[in-house]
Amino acid sequence: MKLRDTPSACPSLWRCLPCPPGELRLDLVLTSGQTFRWWESSPGAWTGVLGGRVWTLRQERERLWYTVYGPEEGDGDGDGSLAQAAAPDGAETEQILRDYFQLDVGLPALYRAWGAADPLFRKVANDFPGVRVLRQDPVECLLSFICTSNNHISRITAMIERLCQAFGRRLCCLDARPVHAFPSVSALTGADAEARLRALGFGYRAKFVSGTARAIAEGLGAEGLRQLRTVPYTEARRVLCALPGVGTKVADCVCLMALDKAEAVPVDTHVWRIARERYGAVLAGKSLTPRAHQEIGDFFRGLWGPRAGWAQAVLFCADLRKGQQPAGSRDQARRSRGQDSCGDKPC
């Protein structure tokens, strides 16, 4: 099936909700290393998987337009199935989007508060409005960020795509591109899961992905992982850090982007450098130790308040998109939150 990327082309298949650019910028949020399942299917239109369904999103002035693709049907050619665009079912789909983008959180007021507390934030934020933190599925977020150590966004995106194709349920085919759901925990617990992941190019991360999937299946379960949303930040991070391949940085990413811990500040060597060079933070030691990680998080929480992780996401996005950097610096910035040199150790 051909993507219907323009609401005016088939208005009955699109719905919209009020959403000014100051509240959300799709082009910034969906490319800033928070998620790896969206692609720009045509200029200004973003297609991806959310809640086990395939969506296309587009912003036009003060509105966020969206359409959802229904179950695939056989195309009769023996080479796969095609998605059928379906009219979104109103309140349910709108609520999924509101929850995913956390649209109940008023962003402009937060920007003003962060800018009042931090002149550096104020200087950067004017050019990067609408950067907000996603509220993702905890299993998908956790397993995805395990893949980010010693990695960069484009490579992580390709790895997650291979993971979904190999282990996930097929959802539909768009413009000859098969689209799959993120794998369930049970799909990644087979005896051959690690070997299959290594064959897909996951390297040492294969044992961490399969090992964490088994640990979840045999312990918390997917629902228990989701219930970490209700416990204090330090407790959620402690539980996550007990899983294979999960260190403080990955745990903080999951706490922030999936478990409602807005105070979590993911720290990699890039953020560590920002804290030292731009903010003059006095930190212990000359390397990113657990103590330094805690001190950096505490420093930014003291500066930005209870949603410090959201403020840090704005600066991270700005640094990622900074066009005036030399190529080498941009390459370094494009490394996602997994850029630490962790080797075989959890990040």
mmCIF file of C-alpha atoms in Angstrom, residues 22-24 29 34 98-108 110-111 114 121 128 130-135 255-258 260-266 300-301 304-317 337:
data_model
loop_
_atom_site.group_PDB
_atom_site.id
_atom_site.type_symbol
_atom_site.label_atom_id
_atom_site.label_comp_id
_atom_site.label_asym_id
_atom_site.label_seq_id
_atom_site.Cartn_x
_atom_site.Cartn_y
_atom_site.Cartn_z
ATOM 1 C CA GLY A 22 5.920 25.138 21.140
ATOM 2 C CA GLU A 23 4.422 21.996 22.668
ATOM 3 C CA LEU A 24 5.831 19.480 20.189
ATOM 4 C CA VAL A 29 11.718 14.660 19.208
ATOM 5 C CA GLN A 34 14.889 8.725 22.421
ATOM 6 C CA ARG A 98 -1.365 12.161 24.204
ATOM 7 C CA ASP A 99 0.147 9.576 26.516
ATOM 8 C CA TYR A 100 3.131 8.836 24.242
ATOM 9 C CA PHE A 101 4.034 12.502 23.840
ATOM 10 C CA GLN A 102 2.940 13.379 27.417
ATOM 11 C CA LEU A 103 0.879 16.249 26.073
ATOM 12 C CA ASP A 104 -0.656 16.866 29.487
ATOM 13 C CA VAL A 105 2.684 18.441 30.463
ATOM 14 C CA GLY A 106 2.724 22.098 29.431
ATOM 15 C CA LEU A 107 6.113 22.632 27.821
ATOM 16 C CA PRO A 108 6.333 26.422 27.284
ATOM 17 C CA LEU A 110 8.733 24.612 31.767
ATOM 18 C CA TYR A 111 10.991 26.276 29.185
ATOM 19 C CA TRP A 114 14.371 26.486 33.090
ATOM 20 C CA PHE A 121 19.425 26.916 28.622
ATOM 21 C CA PHE A 128 14.767 24.280 19.847
ATOM 22 C CA GLY A 130 8.865 21.616 21.442
ATOM 23 C CA VAL A 131 11.432 19.068 22.661
ATOM 24 C CA ARG A 132 9.653 16.802 25.106
ATOM 25 C CA VAL A 133 10.323 13.401 26.637
ATOM 26 C CA LEU A 134 8.401 10.423 25.258
ATOM 27 C CA ARG A 135 6.550 7.949 27.476
ATOM 28 C CA CYS A 255 13.542 5.706 34.124
ATOM 29 C CA LEU A 256 13.154 8.970 32.215
ATOM 30 C CA MET A 257 11.626 7.742 28.952
ATOM 31 C CA ALA A 258 9.445 4.863 30.138
ATOM 32 C CA ASP A 260 7.790 8.464 34.631
ATOM 33 C CA LYS A 261 10.936 9.526 36.493
ATOM 34 C CA ALA A 262 11.250 13.065 35.144
ATOM 35 C CA GLU A 263 14.130 13.786 37.509
ATOM 36 C CA ALA A 264 16.355 11.106 35.952
ATOM 37 C CA VAL A 265 19.305 12.615 34.053
ATOM 38 C CA PRO A 266 20.998 10.097 31.729
ATOM 39 C CA PHE A 300 21.294 19.377 37.097
ATOM 40 C CA ARG A 301 18.430 18.482 39.428
ATOM 41 C CA TRP A 304 16.505 22.662 36.732
ATOM 42 C CA GLY A 305 14.263 21.134 39.367
ATOM 43 C CA PRO A 306 12.023 18.034 39.367
ATOM 44 C CA ARG A 307 11.891 17.718 35.567
ATOM 45 C CA ALA A 308 15.646 17.987 35.110
ATOM 46 C CA GLY A 309 15.649 15.045 32.694
ATOM 47 C CA TRP A 310 13.333 16.958 30.371
ATOM 48 C CA ALA A 311 15.571 20.028 30.393
ATOM 49 C CA GLN A 312 18.610 17.896 29.688
ATOM 50 C CA ALA A 313 16.773 16.373 26.706
ATOM 51 C CA VAL A 314 16.486 19.845 25.177
ATOM 52 C CA LEU A 315 20.224 20.524 25.495
ATOM 53 C CA PHE A 316 21.053 17.052 24.200
ATOM 54 C CA CYS A 317 18.834 17.592 21.157
ATOM 55 C CA ARG A 337 23.295 8.056 25.153
#
